[in-house]
PDB file of C-alpha atoms in Angstrom:
ATOM      1  CA  MET A  54      -0.137  45.191  37.548  1.00  0.00           C
ATOM      2  CA  LYS A  55       1.783  42.052  38.463  1.00  0.00           C
ATOM      3  CA  ASN A  56      -1.388  40.468  39.819  1.00  0.00           C
ATOM      4  CA  PHE A  57      -3.212  41.328  36.597  1.00  0.00           C
ATOM      5  CA  VAL A  58      -0.490  39.684  34.477  1.00  0.00           C
ATOM      6  CA  PHE A  59      -0.503  36.687  36.834  1.00  0.00           C
ATOM      7  CA  ILE A  60      -4.288  36.300  36.554  1.00  0.00           C
ATOM      8  CA  ILE A  61      -4.153  36.609  32.779  1.00  0.00           C
ATOM      9  CA  LEU A  62      -1.362  33.992  32.622  1.00  0.00           C
ATOM     10  CA  VAL A  63      -3.277  31.576  34.854  1.00  0.00           C
ATOM     11  CA  LEU A  64      -6.447  32.063  32.750  1.00  0.00           C
ATOM     12  CA  PHE A  65      -4.511  31.565  29.535  1.00  0.00           C
ATOM     13  CA  LEU A  66      -2.897  28.367  30.814  1.00  0.00           C
ATOM     14  CA  SER A  67      -6.198  26.964  32.096  1.00  0.00           C
ATOM     15  CA  VAL A  68      -7.953  27.688  28.829  1.00  0.00           C
ATOM     16  CA  SER A  69      -5.136  26.378  26.696  1.00  0.00           C
ATOM     17  CA  CYS A  70      -4.913  23.080  28.575  1.00  0.00           C
ATOM     18  CA  LYS A  71      -5.840  20.256  26.287  1.00  0.00           C
ATOM     19  CA  LYS A  72      -9.421  19.203  26.572  1.00  0.00           C
ATOM     20  CA  GLU A  73     -10.601  15.972  25.083  1.00  0.00           C
ATOM     21  CA  LEU A  74     -12.510  17.116  21.989  1.00  0.00           C
ATOM     22  CA  VAL A  75     -13.916  13.692  21.232  1.00  0.00           C
ATOM     23  CA  LYS A  76     -14.846  11.187  23.874  1.00  0.00           C
ATOM     24  CA  GLU A  77     -13.327   7.740  23.623  1.00  0.00           C
ATOM     25  CA  PRO A  78     -15.840   5.529  21.808  1.00  0.00           C
ATOM     26  CA  LYS A  79     -17.131   2.406  23.497  1.00  0.00           C
ATOM     27  CA  GLY A  80     -15.429  -0.046  21.133  1.00  0.00           C
ATOM     28  CA  LEU A  81     -12.196   1.879  20.457  1.00  0.00           C
ATOM     29  CA  ILE A  82      -9.891  -0.019  18.144  1.00  0.00           C
ATOM     30  CA  GLU A  83      -6.365  -0.259  19.631  1.00  0.00           C
ATOM     31  CA  ARG A  84      -3.722   1.856  17.921  1.00  0.00           C
ATOM     32  CA  GLY A  85      -1.729  -1.041  16.356  1.00  0.00           C
ATOM     33  CA  LYS A  86      -4.839  -2.712  14.979  1.00  0.00           C
ATOM     34  CA  MET A  87      -6.035   0.620  13.637  1.00  0.00           C
ATOM     35  CA  ILE A  88      -2.753   1.101  11.759  1.00  0.00           C
ATOM     36  CA  ASP A  89      -3.099  -2.419  10.305  1.00  0.00           C
ATOM     37  CA  ILE A  90      -6.611  -1.656   9.111  1.00  0.00           C
ATOM     38  CA  MET A  91      -5.504   1.677   7.615  1.00  0.00           C
ATOM     39  CA  TYR A  92      -2.602  -0.111   5.891  1.00  0.00           C
ATOM     40  CA  ASP A  93      -4.942  -2.679   4.300  1.00  0.00           C
ATOM     41  CA  LEU A  94      -7.363   0.056   3.273  1.00  0.00           C
ATOM     42  CA  SER A  95      -4.467   1.988   1.700  1.00  0.00           C
ATOM     43  CA  ILE A  96      -3.428  -1.075  -0.281  1.00  0.00           C
ATOM     44  CA  LEU A  97      -7.050  -1.520  -1.374  1.00  0.00           C
ATOM     45  CA  GLU A  98      -7.270   2.105  -2.527  1.00  0.00           C
ATOM     46  CA  ALA A  99      -4.011   1.727  -4.453  1.00  0.00           C
ATOM     47  CA  MET A 100      -5.438  -1.355  -6.183  1.00  0.00           C
ATOM     48  CA  LYS A 101      -8.537   0.569  -7.134  1.00  0.00           C
ATOM     49  CA  TYR A 102      -6.441   3.373  -8.586  1.00  0.00           C
ATOM     50  CA  GLN A 103      -3.948   1.173 -10.468  1.00  0.00           C
ATOM     51  CA  ASN A 104      -6.345  -1.474 -11.801  1.00  0.00           C
ATOM     52  CA  PRO A 105     -10.011  -0.583 -11.226  1.00  0.00           C
ATOM     53  CA  LEU A 106     -11.293  -3.660 -13.008  1.00  0.00           C
ATOM     54  CA  SER A 107      -9.457  -6.034 -10.626  1.00  0.00           C
ATOM     55  CA  LEU A 108     -11.912  -5.241  -7.844  1.00  0.00           C
ATOM     56  CA  ASP A 109     -15.014  -5.210 -10.033  1.00  0.00           C
ATOM     57  CA  SER A 110     -14.893  -8.976 -10.349  1.00  0.00           C
ATOM     58  CA  VAL A 111     -15.092  -9.396  -6.571  1.00  0.00           C
ATOM     59  CA  GLU A 112     -18.575 -10.400  -5.471  1.00  0.00           C
ATOM     60  CA  SER A 113     -18.582  -8.575  -2.149  1.00  0.00           C
ATOM     61  CA  ASP A 114     -17.261  -5.218  -0.977  1.00  0.00           C
ATOM     62  CA  PRO A 115     -13.500  -5.498  -0.273  1.00  0.00           C
ATOM     63  CA  LYS A 116     -13.822  -3.104   2.667  1.00  0.00           C
ATOM     64  CA  LYS A 117     -16.257  -5.492   4.315  1.00  0.00           C
ATOM     65  CA  PHE A 118     -13.638  -8.227   3.967  1.00  0.00           C
ATOM     66  CA  ILE A 119     -11.069  -6.039   5.756  1.00  0.00           C
ATOM     67  CA  TYR A 120     -13.522  -5.220   8.542  1.00  0.00           C
ATOM     68  CA  LYS A 121     -14.316  -8.913   8.884  1.00  0.00           C
ATOM     69  CA  LYS A 122     -10.621  -9.766   8.920  1.00  0.00           C
ATOM     70  CA  TYR A 123     -10.031  -7.491  11.943  1.00  0.00           C
ATOM     71  CA  LYS A 124     -13.417  -8.274  13.519  1.00  0.00           C
ATOM     72  CA  VAL A 125     -14.624  -4.647  13.482  1.00  0.00           C
ATOM     73  CA  ASP A 126     -17.574  -2.984  11.828  1.00  0.00           C
ATOM     74  CA  SER A 127     -17.610   0.183   9.748  1.00  0.00           C
ATOM     75  CA  LEU A 128     -19.148   2.279  12.526  1.00  0.00           C
ATOM     76  CA  GLN A 129     -16.554   1.155  15.040  1.00  0.00           C
ATOM     77  CA  PHE A 130     -13.833   2.002  12.502  1.00  0.00           C
ATOM     78  CA  ALA A 131     -15.353   5.420  11.745  1.00  0.00           C
ATOM     79  CA  GLN A 132     -15.696   6.302  15.446  1.00  0.00           C
ATOM     80  CA  SER A 133     -12.158   5.169  16.216  1.00  0.00           C
ATOM     81  CA  ASN A 134     -10.838   7.113  13.221  1.00  0.00           C
ATOM     82  CA  ILE A 135     -12.558  10.275  14.438  1.00  0.00           C
ATOM     83  CA  TYR A 136     -11.205   9.738  17.947  1.00  0.00           C
ATOM     84  CA  TYR A 137      -7.622   9.292  16.732  1.00  0.00           C
ATOM     85  CA  ALA A 138      -7.957  12.178  14.264  1.00  0.00           C
ATOM     86  CA  ALA A 139      -8.925  14.558  17.105  1.00  0.00           C
ATOM     87  CA  ASP A 140      -5.392  14.204  18.483  1.00  0.00           C
ATOM     88  CA  TYR A 141      -3.224  15.520  15.666  1.00  0.00           C
ATOM     89  CA  GLU A 142       0.099  14.268  16.987  1.00  0.00           C
ATOM     90  CA  THR A 143      -1.071  10.728  17.544  1.00  0.00           C
ATOM     91  CA  TYR A 144      -2.817  10.640  14.161  1.00  0.00           C
ATOM     92  CA  LYS A 145       0.287  12.032  12.464  1.00  0.00           C
ATOM     93  CA  ASP A 146       2.453   9.363  14.183  1.00  0.00           C
ATOM     94  CA  MET A 147       0.055   6.691  12.988  1.00  0.00           C
ATOM     95  CA  PHE A 148       0.278   7.965   9.393  1.00  0.00           C
ATOM     96  CA  ASP A 149       4.052   8.212   9.611  1.00  0.00           C
ATOM     97  CA  GLU A 150       4.213   4.573  10.682  1.00  0.00           C
ATOM     98  CA  LEU A 151       1.810   3.694   7.898  1.00  0.00           C
ATOM     99  CA  GLY A 152       3.997   5.583   5.410  1.00  0.00           C
ATOM    100  CA  LYS A 153       7.056   3.648   6.528  1.00  0.00           C
ATOM    101  CA  ARG A 154       5.307   0.308   6.084  1.00  0.00           C
ATOM    102  CA  LEU A 155       4.128   1.325   2.625  1.00  0.00           C
ATOM    103  CA  ALA A 156       7.631   2.448   1.669  1.00  0.00           C
ATOM    104  CA  VAL A 157       9.123  -0.859   2.742  1.00  0.00           C
ATOM    105  CA  GLN A 158       6.497  -2.740   0.739  1.00  0.00           C
ATOM    106  CA  GLN A 159       7.134  -0.465  -2.270  1.00  0.00           C
ATOM    107  CA  ARG A 160      10.869  -1.180  -2.205  1.00  0.00           C
ATOM    108  CA  ALA A 161      10.226  -4.941  -1.977  1.00  0.00           C
ATOM    109  CA  THR A 162       7.796  -4.778  -4.892  1.00  0.00           C
ATOM    110  CA  ASP A 163      10.154  -2.657  -6.976  1.00  0.00           C
ATOM    111  CA  SER A 164      12.954  -5.149  -6.453  1.00  0.00           C
ATOM    112  CA  LEU A 165      10.718  -8.030  -7.516  1.00  0.00           C
ATOM    113  CA  VAL A 166       9.673  -6.128 -10.633  1.00  0.00           C
ATOM    114  CA  LYS A 167      13.335  -5.451 -11.506  1.00  0.00           C
ATOM    115  CA  ILE A 168      14.136  -9.147 -11.148  1.00  0.00           C
ATOM    116  CA  ASP A 169      11.236 -10.060 -13.402  1.00  0.00           C
ATOM    117  CA  ASP A 170      12.298  -7.443 -15.973  1.00  0.00           C
ATOM    118  CA  LYS A 171      15.866  -8.814 -15.970  1.00  0.00           C
ATOM    119  CA  LYS A 172      14.562 -12.342 -16.498  1.00  0.00           C
ATOM    120  CA  ALA A 173      12.304 -11.217 -19.353  1.00  0.00           C
ATOM    121  CA  ALA A 174      15.175  -9.272 -20.984  1.00  0.00           C
ATOM    122  CA  LYS A 175      17.488 -12.278 -20.651  1.00  0.00           C
ATOM    123  CA  ALA A 176      14.832 -14.577 -22.219  1.00  0.00           C
ATOM    124  CA  ALA A 177      14.282 -12.116 -25.074  1.00  0.00           C
ATOM    125  CA  LYS A 178      18.022 -11.850 -25.669  1.00  0.00           C
ATOM    126  CA  LYS A 179      18.334 -15.644 -25.671  1.00  0.00           C
ATOM    127  CA  LYS A 180      15.447 -15.920 -28.158  1.00  0.00           C
ATOM    128  CA  VAL A 181      17.036 -13.373 -30.476  1.00  0.00           C
ATOM    129  CA  ALA A 182      20.330 -15.298 -30.303  1.00  0.00           C
ATOM    130  CA  GLU A 183      18.537 -18.569 -31.147  1.00  0.00           C
ATOM    131  CA  THR A 184      16.817 -16.842 -34.086  1.00  0.00           C
ATOM    132  CA  LYS A 185      20.134 -15.564 -35.347  1.00  0.00           C
ATOM    133  CA  ASP A 186      21.619 -19.052 -35.110  1.00  0.00           C
ATOM    134  CA  SER A 187      18.748 -20.586 -37.007  1.00  0.00           C
ATOM    135  CA  ILE A 188      19.048 -17.930 -39.699  1.00  0.00           C
ATOM    136  CA  LYS A 189      22.771 -18.640 -40.064  1.00  0.00           C
ATOM    137  CA  SER A 190      22.272 -22.365 -40.392  1.00  0.00           C
ATOM    138  CA  SER A 191      19.423 -21.973 -42.863  1.00  0.00           C
ATOM    139  CA  SER A 192      21.293 -19.408 -45.007  1.00  0.00           C
ATOM    140  CA  ASN A 193      24.040 -21.963 -45.761  1.00  0.00           C
ATOM    141  CA  PRO A 194      22.211 -24.987 -47.207  1.00  0.00           C
ATOM    142  CA  ALA A 195      25.416 -26.909 -47.808  1.00  0.00           C
ATOM    143  CA  SER A 196      26.127 -27.105 -44.047  1.00  0.00           C
ATOM    144  CA  ALA A 197      22.593 -27.977 -43.180  1.00  0.00           C
ATOM    145  CA  SER A 198      21.439 -31.502 -42.410  1.00  0.00           C
ATOM    146  CA  PRO A 199      19.416 -33.379 -45.033  1.00  0.00           C
ATOM    147  CA  GLN A 200      16.250 -32.917 -42.930  1.00  0.00           C
ATOM    148  CA  SER A 201      16.659 -29.156 -42.639  1.00  0.00           C
ATOM    149  CA  ARG A 202      17.430 -28.957 -46.396  1.00  0.00           C
ATOM    150  CA  GLN A 203      14.180 -30.737 -47.074  1.00  0.00           C
ATOM    151  CA  LYS A 204      12.359 -28.237 -44.900  1.00  0.00           C
ATOM    152  CA  LEU A 205      13.917 -25.376 -46.845  1.00  0.00           C
ATOM    153  CA  LEU A 206      12.919 -26.967 -50.141  1.00  0.00           C
ATOM    154  CA  ASP A 207       9.351 -27.492 -48.939  1.00  0.00           C
ATOM    155  CA  GLN A 208       9.044 -23.785 -48.121  1.00  0.00           C
TER     156      GLN A 208
END
């Protein structure tokens, strides 16, 4: 009985050993470069989703630009993607790193948007204050200069 359990255990371990499901492609893109490509493609997809017309004006396919930037072709990217996807842990780690990069970029973008919003609100507030001042000065013609009185009379 002990021998039977031992044989079953050995068979189970030998079968469960990790076999390479997908062979390494000839032109495998290195992990870091692959993450960079995936990051750029993610940004591209976000642009398509947020403002689809922004990419319609581009003459060529934006994905081709990204492939050209990293000196890879679409087949090489697809084969490398399949290879990395076959190993779940590695692929998950790659996407976790990608998610961190996107989160950092999102925080930076959000802070820039907040700064722009504050500037716009400040400018609007200043414009309202200037309008109120001009209304006050025009409502009291006695305190107005002769030129501004003439403008009021012309209206």
